[in-house]
Amino acid sequence: MKRLFASLLAFGLVAGPIMAGPAFAQPRSEQGEARREMSAGNIMQLRDIEARILPTMRGAEYLGPAYDSTAMAYRLKFIKNGRVMYVDVDARTGKVLRRSR
């Protein structure tokens, strides 16, 4: 019994980190990428972009942002009268790129 326990313990100590390794490897997150770009001064802060866009969307409920690191753009999502709308904003300049209606 002690040998079996010792064998299982030894296996767990050796195999545990190997098997758990991929669980700790995290894919690049868009939020993390946005944070790095903002810290580097390459893009505007989200709150500054929201301060510009939200007042123009009267009567719409703001559902939240998504960041596209490839395009360096935020997509702000809104809903109004049951219809979802998107506003794409250049994260570097704050300029509205596209509005869906």
PDB file of N, CA and C in Angstrom:
ATOM      1  N   MET A   1       0.833  -1.192   0.000  1.00  0.00           N
ATOM      2  CA  MET A   1       0.000   0.000   0.000  1.00  0.00           C
ATOM      3  C   MET A   1       0.876   1.255   0.000  1.00  0.00           C
ATOM      4  N   LYS A   2       1.930   1.233   0.829  1.00  0.00           N
ATOM      5  CA  LYS A   2       2.828   2.376   0.886  1.00  0.00           C
ATOM      6  C   LYS A   2       3.548   2.565  -0.438  1.00  0.00           C
ATOM      7  N   ARG A   3       3.906   1.426  -1.083  1.00  0.00           N
ATOM      8  CA  ARG A   3       4.591   1.510  -2.375  1.00  0.00           C
ATOM      9  C   ARG A   3       3.662   2.099  -3.433  1.00  0.00           C
ATOM     10  N   LEU A   4       2.420   1.683  -3.418  1.00  0.00           N
ATOM     11  CA  LEU A   4       1.441   2.196  -4.387  1.00  0.00           C
ATOM     12  C   LEU A   4       1.250   3.698  -4.183  1.00  0.00           C
ATOM     13  N   PHE A   5       1.112   4.116  -2.944  1.00  0.00           N
ATOM     14  CA  PHE A   5       0.957   5.538  -2.635  1.00  0.00           C
ATOM     15  C   PHE A   5       2.191   6.319  -3.061  1.00  0.00           C
ATOM     16  N   ALA A   6       3.368   5.774  -2.771  1.00  0.00           N
ATOM     17  CA  ALA A   6       4.620   6.429  -3.140  1.00  0.00           C
ATOM     18  C   ALA A   6       4.746   6.526  -4.663  1.00  0.00           C
ATOM     19  N   SER A   7       4.350   5.473  -5.373  1.00  0.00           N
ATOM     20  CA  SER A   7       4.408   5.478  -6.840  1.00  0.00           C
ATOM     21  C   SER A   7       3.460   6.524  -7.418  1.00  0.00           C
ATOM     22  N   LEU A   8       2.247   6.581  -6.890  1.00  0.00           N
ATOM     23  CA  LEU A   8       1.278   7.558  -7.368  1.00  0.00           C
ATOM     24  C   LEU A   8       1.739   8.981  -7.063  1.00  0.00           C
ATOM     25  N   LEU A   9       2.301   9.174  -5.904  1.00  0.00           N
ATOM     26  CA  LEU A   9       2.813  10.486  -5.524  1.00  0.00           C
ATOM     27  C   LEU A   9       3.954  10.902  -6.446  1.00  0.00           C
ATOM     28  N   ALA A  10       4.861   9.986  -6.714  1.00  0.00           N
ATOM     29  CA  ALA A  10       5.990  10.284  -7.601  1.00  0.00           C
ATOM     30  C   ALA A  10       5.489  10.598  -9.008  1.00  0.00           C
ATOM     31  N   PHE A  11       4.542   9.809  -9.496  1.00  0.00           N
ATOM     32  CA  PHE A  11       3.975  10.058 -10.820  1.00  0.00           C
ATOM     33  C   PHE A  11       3.316  11.440 -10.869  1.00  0.00           C
ATOM     34  N   GLY A  12       2.587  11.773  -9.818  1.00  0.00           N
ATOM     35  CA  GLY A  12       1.915  13.075  -9.767  1.00  0.00           C
ATOM     36  C   GLY A  12       2.892  14.237  -9.751  1.00  0.00           C
ATOM     37  N   LEU A  13       4.012  14.068  -9.064  1.00  0.00           N
ATOM     38  CA  LEU A  13       5.016  15.127  -9.010  1.00  0.00           C
ATOM     39  C   LEU A  13       5.708  15.323 -10.345  1.00  0.00           C
ATOM     40  N   VAL A  14       5.887  14.236 -11.085  1.00  0.00           N
ATOM     41  CA  VAL A  14       6.552  14.321 -12.386  1.00  0.00           C
ATOM     42  C   VAL A  14       5.562  14.713 -13.477  1.00  0.00           C
ATOM     43  N   ALA A  15       4.438  14.029 -13.532  1.00  0.00           N
ATOM     44  CA  ALA A  15       3.487  14.227 -14.626  1.00  0.00           C
ATOM     45  C   ALA A  15       2.584  15.436 -14.410  1.00  0.00           C
ATOM     46  N   GLY A  16       2.368  15.819 -13.171  1.00  0.00           N
ATOM     47  CA  GLY A  16       1.453  16.933 -12.883  1.00  0.00           C
ATOM     48  C   GLY A  16       1.808  18.206 -13.611  1.00  0.00           C
ATOM     49  N   PRO A  17       3.052  18.713 -13.475  1.00  0.00           N
ATOM     50  CA  PRO A  17       3.406  19.950 -14.181  1.00  0.00           C
ATOM     51  C   PRO A  17       3.364  19.806 -15.694  1.00  0.00           C
ATOM     52  N   ILE A  18       3.710  18.618 -16.198  1.00  0.00           N
ATOM     53  CA  ILE A  18       3.677  18.406 -17.646  1.00  0.00           C
ATOM     54  C   ILE A  18       2.242  18.461 -18.151  1.00  0.00           C
ATOM     55  N   MET A  19       1.341  17.814 -17.458  1.00  0.00           N
ATOM     56  CA  MET A  19      -0.062  17.764 -17.884  1.00  0.00           C
ATOM     57  C   MET A  19      -0.758  19.101 -17.659  1.00  0.00           C
ATOM     58  N   ALA A  20      -0.354  19.834 -16.643  1.00  0.00           N
ATOM     59  CA  ALA A  20      -1.001  21.105 -16.327  1.00  0.00           C
ATOM     60  C   ALA A  20      -0.438  22.255 -17.144  1.00  0.00           C
ATOM     61  N   GLY A  21       0.707  22.082 -17.767  1.00  0.00           N
ATOM     62  CA  GLY A  21       1.362  23.147 -18.511  1.00  0.00           C
ATOM     63  C   GLY A  21       0.467  23.871 -19.498  1.00  0.00           C
ATOM     64  N   PRO A  22      -0.194  23.176 -20.422  1.00  0.00           N
ATOM     65  CA  PRO A  22      -1.027  23.875 -21.397  1.00  0.00           C
ATOM     66  C   PRO A  22      -2.187  24.650 -20.772  1.00  0.00           C
ATOM     67  N   ALA A  23      -2.635  24.236 -19.597  1.00  0.00           N
ATOM     68  CA  ALA A  23      -3.739  24.952 -18.955  1.00  0.00           C
ATOM     69  C   ALA A  23      -3.313  26.355 -18.547  1.00  0.00           C
ATOM     70  N   PHE A  24      -2.034  26.546 -18.278  1.00  0.00           N
ATOM     71  CA  PHE A  24      -1.557  27.848 -17.861  1.00  0.00           C
ATOM     72  C   PHE A  24      -1.195  28.734 -19.047  1.00  0.00           C
ATOM     73  N   ALA A  25      -0.986  28.141 -20.202  1.00  0.00           N
ATOM     74  CA  ALA A  25      -0.663  28.922 -21.393  1.00  0.00           C
ATOM     75  C   ALA A  25      -1.937  29.600 -21.877  1.00  0.00           C
ATOM     76  N   GLN A  26      -1.948  30.917 -21.817  1.00  0.00           N
ATOM     77  CA  GLN A  26      -3.146  31.654 -22.194  1.00  0.00           C
ATOM     78  C   GLN A  26      -2.975  32.257 -23.577  1.00  0.00           C
ATOM     79  N   PRO A  27      -4.010  32.172 -24.396  1.00  0.00           N
ATOM     80  CA  PRO A  27      -3.919  32.815 -25.698  1.00  0.00           C
ATOM     81  C   PRO A  27      -3.915  34.331 -25.532  1.00  0.00           C
ATOM     82  N   ARG A  28      -3.435  35.016 -26.536  1.00  0.00           N
ATOM     83  CA  ARG A  28      -3.399  36.480 -26.489  1.00  0.00           C
ATOM     84  C   ARG A  28      -4.825  37.002 -26.383  1.00  0.00           C
ATOM     85  N   SER A  29      -5.092  37.744 -25.352  1.00  0.00           N
ATOM     86  CA  SER A  29      -6.433  38.282 -25.176  1.00  0.00           C
ATOM     87  C   SER A  29      -6.510  39.679 -25.775  1.00  0.00           C
ATOM     88  N   GLU A  30      -7.645  40.008 -26.328  1.00  0.00           N
ATOM     89  CA  GLU A  30      -7.836  41.334 -26.910  1.00  0.00           C
ATOM     90  C   GLU A  30      -7.759  42.405 -25.831  1.00  0.00           C
ATOM     91  N   GLN A  31      -8.279  42.099 -24.647  1.00  0.00           N
ATOM     92  CA  GLN A  31      -8.234  43.071 -23.553  1.00  0.00           C
ATOM     93  C   GLN A  31      -6.791  43.328 -23.140  1.00  0.00           C
ATOM     94  N   GLY A  32      -6.009  42.267 -23.037  1.00  0.00           N
ATOM     95  CA  GLY A  32      -4.602  42.421 -22.684  1.00  0.00           C
ATOM     96  C   GLY A  32      -3.839  43.191 -23.743  1.00  0.00           C
ATOM     97  N   GLU A  33      -4.152  42.915 -25.002  1.00  0.00           N
ATOM     98  CA  GLU A  33      -3.512  43.628 -26.109  1.00  0.00           C
ATOM     99  C   GLU A  33      -3.868  45.115 -26.059  1.00  0.00           C
ATOM    100  N   ALA A  34      -5.125  45.426 -25.795  1.00  0.00           N
ATOM    101  CA  ALA A  34      -5.551  46.825 -25.693  1.00  0.00           C
ATOM    102  C   ALA A  34      -4.824  47.517 -24.539  1.00  0.00           C
ATOM    103  N   ARG A  35      -4.678  46.816 -23.441  1.00  0.00           N
ATOM    104  CA  ARG A  35      -3.982  47.387 -22.280  1.00  0.00           C
ATOM    105  C   ARG A  35      -2.522  47.691 -22.617  1.00  0.00           C
ATOM    106  N   ARG A  36      -1.867  46.767 -23.318  1.00  0.00           N
ATOM    107  CA  ARG A  36      -0.462  46.990 -23.695  1.00  0.00           C
ATOM    108  C   ARG A  36      -0.327  48.165 -24.667  1.00  0.00           C
ATOM    109  N   GLU A  37      -1.221  48.229 -25.648  1.00  0.00           N
ATOM    110  CA  GLU A  37      -1.180  49.325 -26.628  1.00  0.00           C
ATOM    111  C   GLU A  37      -1.431  50.670 -25.954  1.00  0.00           C
ATOM    112  N   MET A  38      -2.374  50.690 -25.002  1.00  0.00           N
ATOM    113  CA  MET A  38      -2.684  51.926 -24.295  1.00  0.00           C
ATOM    114  C   MET A  38      -1.494  52.363 -23.442  1.00  0.00           C
ATOM    115  N   SER A  39      -0.884  51.399 -22.763  1.00  0.00           N
ATOM    116  CA  SER A  39       0.283  51.718 -21.931  1.00  0.00           C
ATOM    117  C   SER A  39       1.439  52.254 -22.771  1.00  0.00           C
ATOM    118  N   ALA A  40       1.557  51.752 -23.986  1.00  0.00           N
ATOM    119  CA  ALA A  40       2.623  52.200 -24.885  1.00  0.00           C
ATOM    120  C   ALA A  40       2.296  53.540 -25.538  1.00  0.00           C
ATOM    121  N   GLY A  41       1.071  54.025 -25.334  1.00  0.00           N
ATOM    122  CA  GLY A  41       0.665  55.306 -25.903  1.00  0.00           C
ATOM    123  C   GLY A  41       0.235  55.220 -27.361  1.00  0.00           C
ATOM    124  N   ASN A  42      -0.043  54.006 -27.826  1.00  0.00           N
ATOM    125  CA  ASN A  42      -0.439  53.822 -29.225  1.00  0.00           C
ATOM    126  C   ASN A  42      -1.927  54.021 -29.466  1.00  0.00           C
ATOM    127  N   ILE A  43      -2.746  53.822 -28.436  1.00  0.00           N
ATOM    128  CA  ILE A  43      -4.190  53.998 -28.581  1.00  0.00           C
ATOM    129  C   ILE A  43      -4.742  54.832 -27.435  1.00  0.00           C
ATOM    130  N   MET A  44      -5.938  55.369 -27.660  1.00  0.00           N
ATOM    131  CA  MET A  44      -6.609  56.175 -26.642  1.00  0.00           C
ATOM    132  C   MET A  44      -7.203  55.277 -25.557  1.00  0.00           C
ATOM    133  N   GLN A  45      -7.449  55.860 -24.412  1.00  0.00           N
ATOM    134  CA  GLN A  45      -8.141  55.123 -23.362  1.00  0.00           C
ATOM    135  C   GLN A  45      -9.589  54.921 -23.769  1.00  0.00           C
ATOM    136  N   LEU A  46     -10.118  53.760 -23.422  1.00  0.00           N
ATOM    137  CA  LEU A  46     -11.499  53.431 -23.765  1.00  0.00           C
ATOM    138  C   LEU A  46     -12.470  54.452 -23.183  1.00  0.00           C
ATOM    139  N   ARG A  47     -12.232  54.892 -21.969  1.00  0.00           N
ATOM    140  CA  ARG A  47     -13.178  55.833 -21.348  1.00  0.00           C
ATOM    141  C   ARG A  47     -13.239  57.160 -22.120  1.00  0.00           C
ATOM    142  N   ASP A  48     -12.120  57.566 -22.743  1.00  0.00           N
ATOM    143  CA  ASP A  48     -12.131  58.788 -23.551  1.00  0.00           C
ATOM    144  C   ASP A  48     -12.952  58.590 -24.824  1.00  0.00           C
ATOM    145  N   ILE A  49     -12.829  57.424 -25.414  1.00  0.00           N
ATOM    146  CA  ILE A  49     -13.613  57.114 -26.611  1.00  0.00           C
ATOM    147  C   ILE A  49     -15.097  57.026 -26.256  1.00  0.00           C
ATOM    148  N   GLU A  50     -15.402  56.358 -25.151  1.00  0.00           N
ATOM    149  CA  GLU A  50     -16.801  56.256 -24.715  1.00  0.00           C
ATOM    150  C   GLU A  50     -17.375  57.636 -24.420  1.00  0.00           C
ATOM    151  N   ALA A  51     -16.571  58.529 -23.830  1.00  0.00           N
ATOM    152  CA  ALA A  51     -17.050  59.881 -23.516  1.00  0.00           C
ATOM    153  C   ALA A  51     -17.436  60.640 -24.777  1.00  0.00           C
ATOM    154  N   ARG A  52     -16.800  60.324 -25.890  1.00  0.00           N
ATOM    155  CA  ARG A  52     -17.140  60.971 -27.164  1.00  0.00           C
ATOM    156  C   ARG A  52     -18.363  60.352 -27.826  1.00  0.00           C
ATOM    157  N   ILE A  53     -18.491  59.034 -27.746  1.00  0.00           N
ATOM    158  CA  ILE A  53     -19.507  58.317 -28.520  1.00  0.00           C
ATOM    159  C   ILE A  53     -20.839  58.195 -27.794  1.00  0.00           C
ATOM    160  N   LEU A  54     -20.820  57.878 -26.508  1.00  0.00           N
ATOM    161  CA  LEU A  54     -22.067  57.632 -25.788  1.00  0.00           C
ATOM    162  C   LEU A  54     -23.073  58.774 -25.882  1.00  0.00           C
ATOM    163  N   PRO A  55     -22.658  60.034 -25.771  1.00  0.00           N
ATOM    164  CA  PRO A  55     -23.650  61.107 -25.877  1.00  0.00           C
ATOM    165  C   PRO A  55     -24.327  61.191 -27.253  1.00  0.00           C
ATOM    166  N   THR A  56     -23.692  60.641 -28.276  1.00  0.00           N
ATOM    167  CA  THR A  56     -24.291  60.687 -29.616  1.00  0.00           C
ATOM    168  C   THR A  56     -25.300  59.574 -29.835  1.00  0.00           C
ATOM    169  N   MET A  57     -25.402  58.650 -28.911  1.00  0.00           N
ATOM    170  CA  MET A  57     -26.295  57.500 -29.062  1.00  0.00           C
ATOM    171  C   MET A  57     -27.507  57.624 -28.140  1.00  0.00           C
ATOM    172  N   ARG A  58     -28.181  58.734 -28.222  1.00  0.00           N
ATOM    173  CA  ARG A  58     -29.339  58.998 -27.355  1.00  0.00           C
ATOM    174  C   ARG A  58     -30.410  57.922 -27.511  1.00  0.00           C
ATOM    175  N   GLY A  59     -30.935  57.486 -26.384  1.00  0.00           N
ATOM    176  CA  GLY A  59     -32.012  56.507 -26.383  1.00  0.00           C
ATOM    177  C   GLY A  59     -31.545  55.073 -26.543  1.00  0.00           C
ATOM    178  N   ALA A  60     -30.248  54.866 -26.741  1.00  0.00           N
ATOM    179  CA  ALA A  60     -29.717  53.511 -26.898  1.00  0.00           C
ATOM    180  C   ALA A  60     -29.036  53.086 -25.602  1.00  0.00           C
ATOM    181  N   GLU A  61     -29.150  51.817 -25.302  1.00  0.00           N
ATOM    182  CA  GLU A  61     -28.483  51.266 -24.126  1.00  0.00           C
ATOM    183  C   GLU A  61     -27.115  50.742 -24.549  1.00  0.00           C
ATOM    184  N   TYR A  62     -26.095  51.149 -23.830  1.00  0.00           N
ATOM    185  CA  TYR A  62     -24.721  50.729 -24.124  1.00  0.00           C
ATOM    186  C   TYR A  62     -24.502  49.334 -23.558  1.00  0.00           C
ATOM    187  N   LEU A  63     -24.108  48.395 -24.412  1.00  0.00           N
ATOM    188  CA  LEU A  63     -23.887  47.019 -23.982  1.00  0.00           C
ATOM    189  C   LEU A  63     -22.423  46.710 -23.698  1.00  0.00           C
ATOM    190  N   GLY A  64     -21.507  47.498 -24.274  1.00  0.00           N
ATOM    191  CA  GLY A  64     -20.100  47.292 -23.968  1.00  0.00           C
ATOM    192  C   GLY A  64     -19.212  47.319 -25.188  1.00  0.00           C
ATOM    193  N   PRO A  65     -17.886  47.288 -24.951  1.00  0.00           N
ATOM    194  CA  PRO A  65     -16.922  47.373 -26.036  1.00  0.00           C
ATOM    195  C   PRO A  65     -16.284  46.024 -26.379  1.00  0.00           C
ATOM    196  N   ALA A  66     -15.680  45.986 -27.538  1.00  0.00           N
ATOM    197  CA  ALA A  66     -14.785  44.895 -27.936  1.00  0.00           C
ATOM    198  C   ALA A  66     -13.623  45.556 -28.659  1.00  0.00           C
ATOM    199  N   TYR A  67     -12.427  45.013 -28.485  1.00  0.00           N
ATOM    200  CA  TYR A  67     -11.241  45.591 -29.112  1.00  0.00           C
ATOM    201  C   TYR A  67     -10.712  44.637 -30.167  1.00  0.00           C
ATOM    202  N   ASP A  68     -10.405  45.152 -31.341  1.00  0.00           N
ATOM    203  CA  ASP A  68      -9.797  44.379 -32.419  1.00  0.00           C
ATOM    204  C   ASP A  68      -8.361  44.857 -32.559  1.00  0.00           C
ATOM    205  N   SER A  69      -7.405  44.029 -32.110  1.00  0.00           N
ATOM    206  CA  SER A  69      -6.006  44.445 -32.108  1.00  0.00           C
ATOM    207  C   SER A  69      -5.429  44.544 -33.514  1.00  0.00           C
ATOM    208  N   THR A  70      -5.948  43.772 -34.441  1.00  0.00           N
ATOM    209  CA  THR A  70      -5.460  43.833 -35.816  1.00  0.00           C
ATOM    210  C   THR A  70      -5.812  45.163 -36.457  1.00  0.00           C
ATOM    211  N   ALA A  71      -7.057  45.588 -36.286  1.00  0.00           N
ATOM    212  CA  ALA A  71      -7.528  46.849 -36.862  1.00  0.00           C
ATOM    213  C   ALA A  71      -7.226  48.041 -35.964  1.00  0.00           C
ATOM    214  N   MET A  72      -6.809  47.772 -34.726  1.00  0.00           N
ATOM    215  CA  MET A  72      -6.623  48.813 -33.710  1.00  0.00           C
ATOM    216  C   MET A  72      -7.883  49.673 -33.628  1.00  0.00           C
ATOM    217  N   ALA A  73      -8.997  48.984 -33.420  1.00  0.00           N
ATOM    218  CA  ALA A  73     -10.292  49.658 -33.361  1.00  0.00           C
ATOM    219  C   ALA A  73     -11.152  49.045 -32.267  1.00  0.00           C
ATOM    220  N   TYR A  74     -12.004  49.891 -31.697  1.00  0.00           N
ATOM    221  CA  TYR A  74     -13.007  49.437 -30.747  1.00  0.00           C
ATOM    222  C   TYR A  74     -14.330  49.308 -31.477  1.00  0.00           C
ATOM    223  N   ARG A  75     -15.104  48.315 -31.091  1.00  0.00           N
ATOM    224  CA  ARG A  75     -16.482  48.186 -31.562  1.00  0.00           C
ATOM    225  C   ARG A  75     -17.356  48.347 -30.326  1.00  0.00           C
ATOM    226  N   LEU A  76     -18.118  49.431 -30.304  1.00  0.00           N
ATOM    227  CA  LEU A  76     -19.031  49.692 -29.190  1.00  0.00           C
ATOM    228  C   LEU A  76     -20.399  49.164 -29.588  1.00  0.00           C
ATOM    229  N   LYS A  77     -21.025  48.422 -28.695  1.00  0.00           N
ATOM    230  CA  LYS A  77     -22.290  47.755 -28.991  1.00  0.00           C
ATOM    231  C   LYS A  77     -23.419  48.423 -28.214  1.00  0.00           C
ATOM    232  N   PHE A  78     -24.501  48.703 -28.924  1.00  0.00           N
ATOM    233  CA  PHE A  78     -25.672  49.360 -28.347  1.00  0.00           C
ATOM    234  C   PHE A  78     -26.925  48.595 -28.750  1.00  0.00           C
ATOM    235  N   ILE A  79     -28.019  48.818 -28.007  1.00  0.00           N
ATOM    236  CA  ILE A  79     -29.315  48.289 -28.393  1.00  0.00           C
ATOM    237  C   ILE A  79     -30.353  49.385 -28.215  1.00  0.00           C
ATOM    238  N   LYS A  80     -31.224  49.498 -29.203  1.00  0.00           N
ATOM    239  CA  LYS A  80     -32.290  50.499 -29.156  1.00  0.00           C
ATOM    240  C   LYS A  80     -33.511  49.921 -29.859  1.00  0.00           C
ATOM    241  N   ASN A  81     -34.633  49.932 -29.164  1.00  0.00           N
ATOM    242  CA  ASN A  81     -35.889  49.394 -29.698  1.00  0.00           C
ATOM    243  C   ASN A  81     -35.717  47.964 -30.206  1.00  0.00           C
ATOM    244  N   GLY A  82     -34.950  47.163 -29.466  1.00  0.00           N
ATOM    245  CA  GLY A  82     -34.757  45.764 -29.822  1.00  0.00           C
ATOM    246  C   GLY A  82     -33.770  45.523 -30.951  1.00  0.00           C
ATOM    247  N   ARG A  83     -33.146  46.565 -31.433  1.00  0.00           N
ATOM    248  CA  ARG A  83     -32.203  46.441 -32.541  1.00  0.00           C
ATOM    249  C   ARG A  83     -30.783  46.707 -32.052  1.00  0.00           C
ATOM    250  N   VAL A  84     -29.860  45.802 -32.399  1.00  0.00           N
ATOM    251  CA  VAL A  84     -28.463  45.953 -32.006  1.00  0.00           C
ATOM    252  C   VAL A  84     -27.745  46.831 -33.022  1.00  0.00           C
ATOM    253  N   MET A  85     -26.950  47.765 -32.505  1.00  0.00           N
ATOM    254  CA  MET A  85     -26.186  48.678 -33.358  1.00  0.00           C
ATOM    255  C   MET A  85     -24.730  48.649 -32.917  1.00  0.00           C
ATOM    256  N   TYR A  86     -23.837  48.842 -33.879  1.00  0.00           N
ATOM    257  CA  TYR A  86     -22.406  48.877 -33.597  1.00  0.00           C
ATOM    258  C   TYR A  86     -21.820  50.193 -34.078  1.00  0.00           C
ATOM    259  N   VAL A  87     -20.862  50.688 -33.302  1.00  0.00           N
ATOM    260  CA  VAL A  87     -20.093  51.858 -33.712  1.00  0.00           C
ATOM    261  C   VAL A  87     -18.635  51.441 -33.652  1.00  0.00           C
ATOM    262  N   ASP A  88     -17.971  51.427 -34.808  1.00  0.00           N
ATOM    263  CA  ASP A  88     -16.554  51.096 -34.878  1.00  0.00           C
ATOM    264  C   ASP A  88     -15.745  52.383 -34.811  1.00  0.00           C
ATOM    265  N   VAL A  89     -14.770  52.402 -33.904  1.00  0.00           N
ATOM    266  CA  VAL A  89     -14.000  53.615 -33.630  1.00  0.00           C
ATOM    267  C   VAL A  89     -12.507  53.299 -33.723  1.00  0.00           C
ATOM    268  N   ASP A  90     -11.773  54.131 -34.440  1.00  0.00           N
ATOM    269  CA  ASP A  90     -10.312  53.994 -34.517  1.00  0.00           C
ATOM    270  C   ASP A  90      -9.750  54.253 -33.128  1.00  0.00           C
ATOM    271  N   ALA A  91      -9.053  53.282 -32.571  1.00  0.00           N
ATOM    272  CA  ALA A  91      -8.540  53.394 -31.206  1.00  0.00           C
ATOM    273  C   ALA A  91      -7.387  54.385 -31.103  1.00  0.00           C
ATOM    274  N   ARG A  92      -6.743  54.715 -32.221  1.00  0.00           N
ATOM    275  CA  ARG A  92      -5.622  55.657 -32.189  1.00  0.00           C
ATOM    276  C   ARG A  92      -6.092  57.098 -32.181  1.00  0.00           C
ATOM    277  N   THR A  93      -7.173  57.370 -32.943  1.00  0.00           N
ATOM    278  CA  THR A  93      -7.618  58.757 -33.115  1.00  0.00           C
ATOM    279  C   THR A  93      -8.961  59.065 -32.461  1.00  0.00           C
ATOM    280  N   GLY A  94      -9.767  58.039 -32.205  1.00  0.00           N
ATOM    281  CA  GLY A  94     -11.110  58.257 -31.679  1.00  0.00           C
ATOM    282  C   GLY A  94     -12.127  58.561 -32.769  1.00  0.00           C
ATOM    283  N   LYS A  95     -11.708  58.517 -34.022  1.00  0.00           N
ATOM    284  CA  LYS A  95     -12.594  58.820 -35.150  1.00  0.00           C
ATOM    285  C   LYS A  95     -13.528  57.642 -35.411  1.00  0.00           C
ATOM    286  N   VAL A  96     -14.818  57.957 -35.636  1.00  0.00           N
ATOM    287  CA  VAL A  96     -15.798  56.924 -35.960  1.00  0.00           C
ATOM    288  C   VAL A  96     -15.503  56.424 -37.369  1.00  0.00           C
ATOM    289  N   LEU A  97     -15.317  55.116 -37.472  1.00  0.00           N
ATOM    290  CA  LEU A  97     -15.037  54.502 -38.760  1.00  0.00           C
ATOM    291  C   LEU A  97     -16.307  54.056 -39.465  1.00  0.00           C
ATOM    292  N   ARG A  98     -17.260  53.544 -38.671  1.00  0.00           N
ATOM    293  CA  ARG A  98     -18.468  52.972 -39.257  1.00  0.00           C
ATOM    294  C   ARG A  98     -19.550  52.866 -38.195  1.00  0.00           C
ATOM    295  N   ARG A  99     -20.772  53.083 -38.610  1.00  0.00           N
ATOM    296  CA  ARG A  99     -21.947  52.895 -37.735  1.00  0.00           C
ATOM    297  C   ARG A  99     -22.906  51.965 -38.432  1.00  0.00           C
ATOM    298  N   SER A 100     -23.382  50.959 -37.724  1.00  0.00           N
ATOM    299  CA  SER A 100     -24.429  50.110 -38.290  1.00  0.00           C
ATOM    300  C   SER A 100     -25.763  50.628 -37.773  1.00  0.00           C
ATOM    301  N   ARG A 101     -26.752  50.517 -38.565  1.00  0.00           N
ATOM    302  CA  ARG A 101     -28.099  50.994 -38.158  1.00  0.00           C
ATOM    303  C   ARG A 101     -29.115  49.909 -38.353  1.00  0.00           C
TER     304      ARG A 101
END
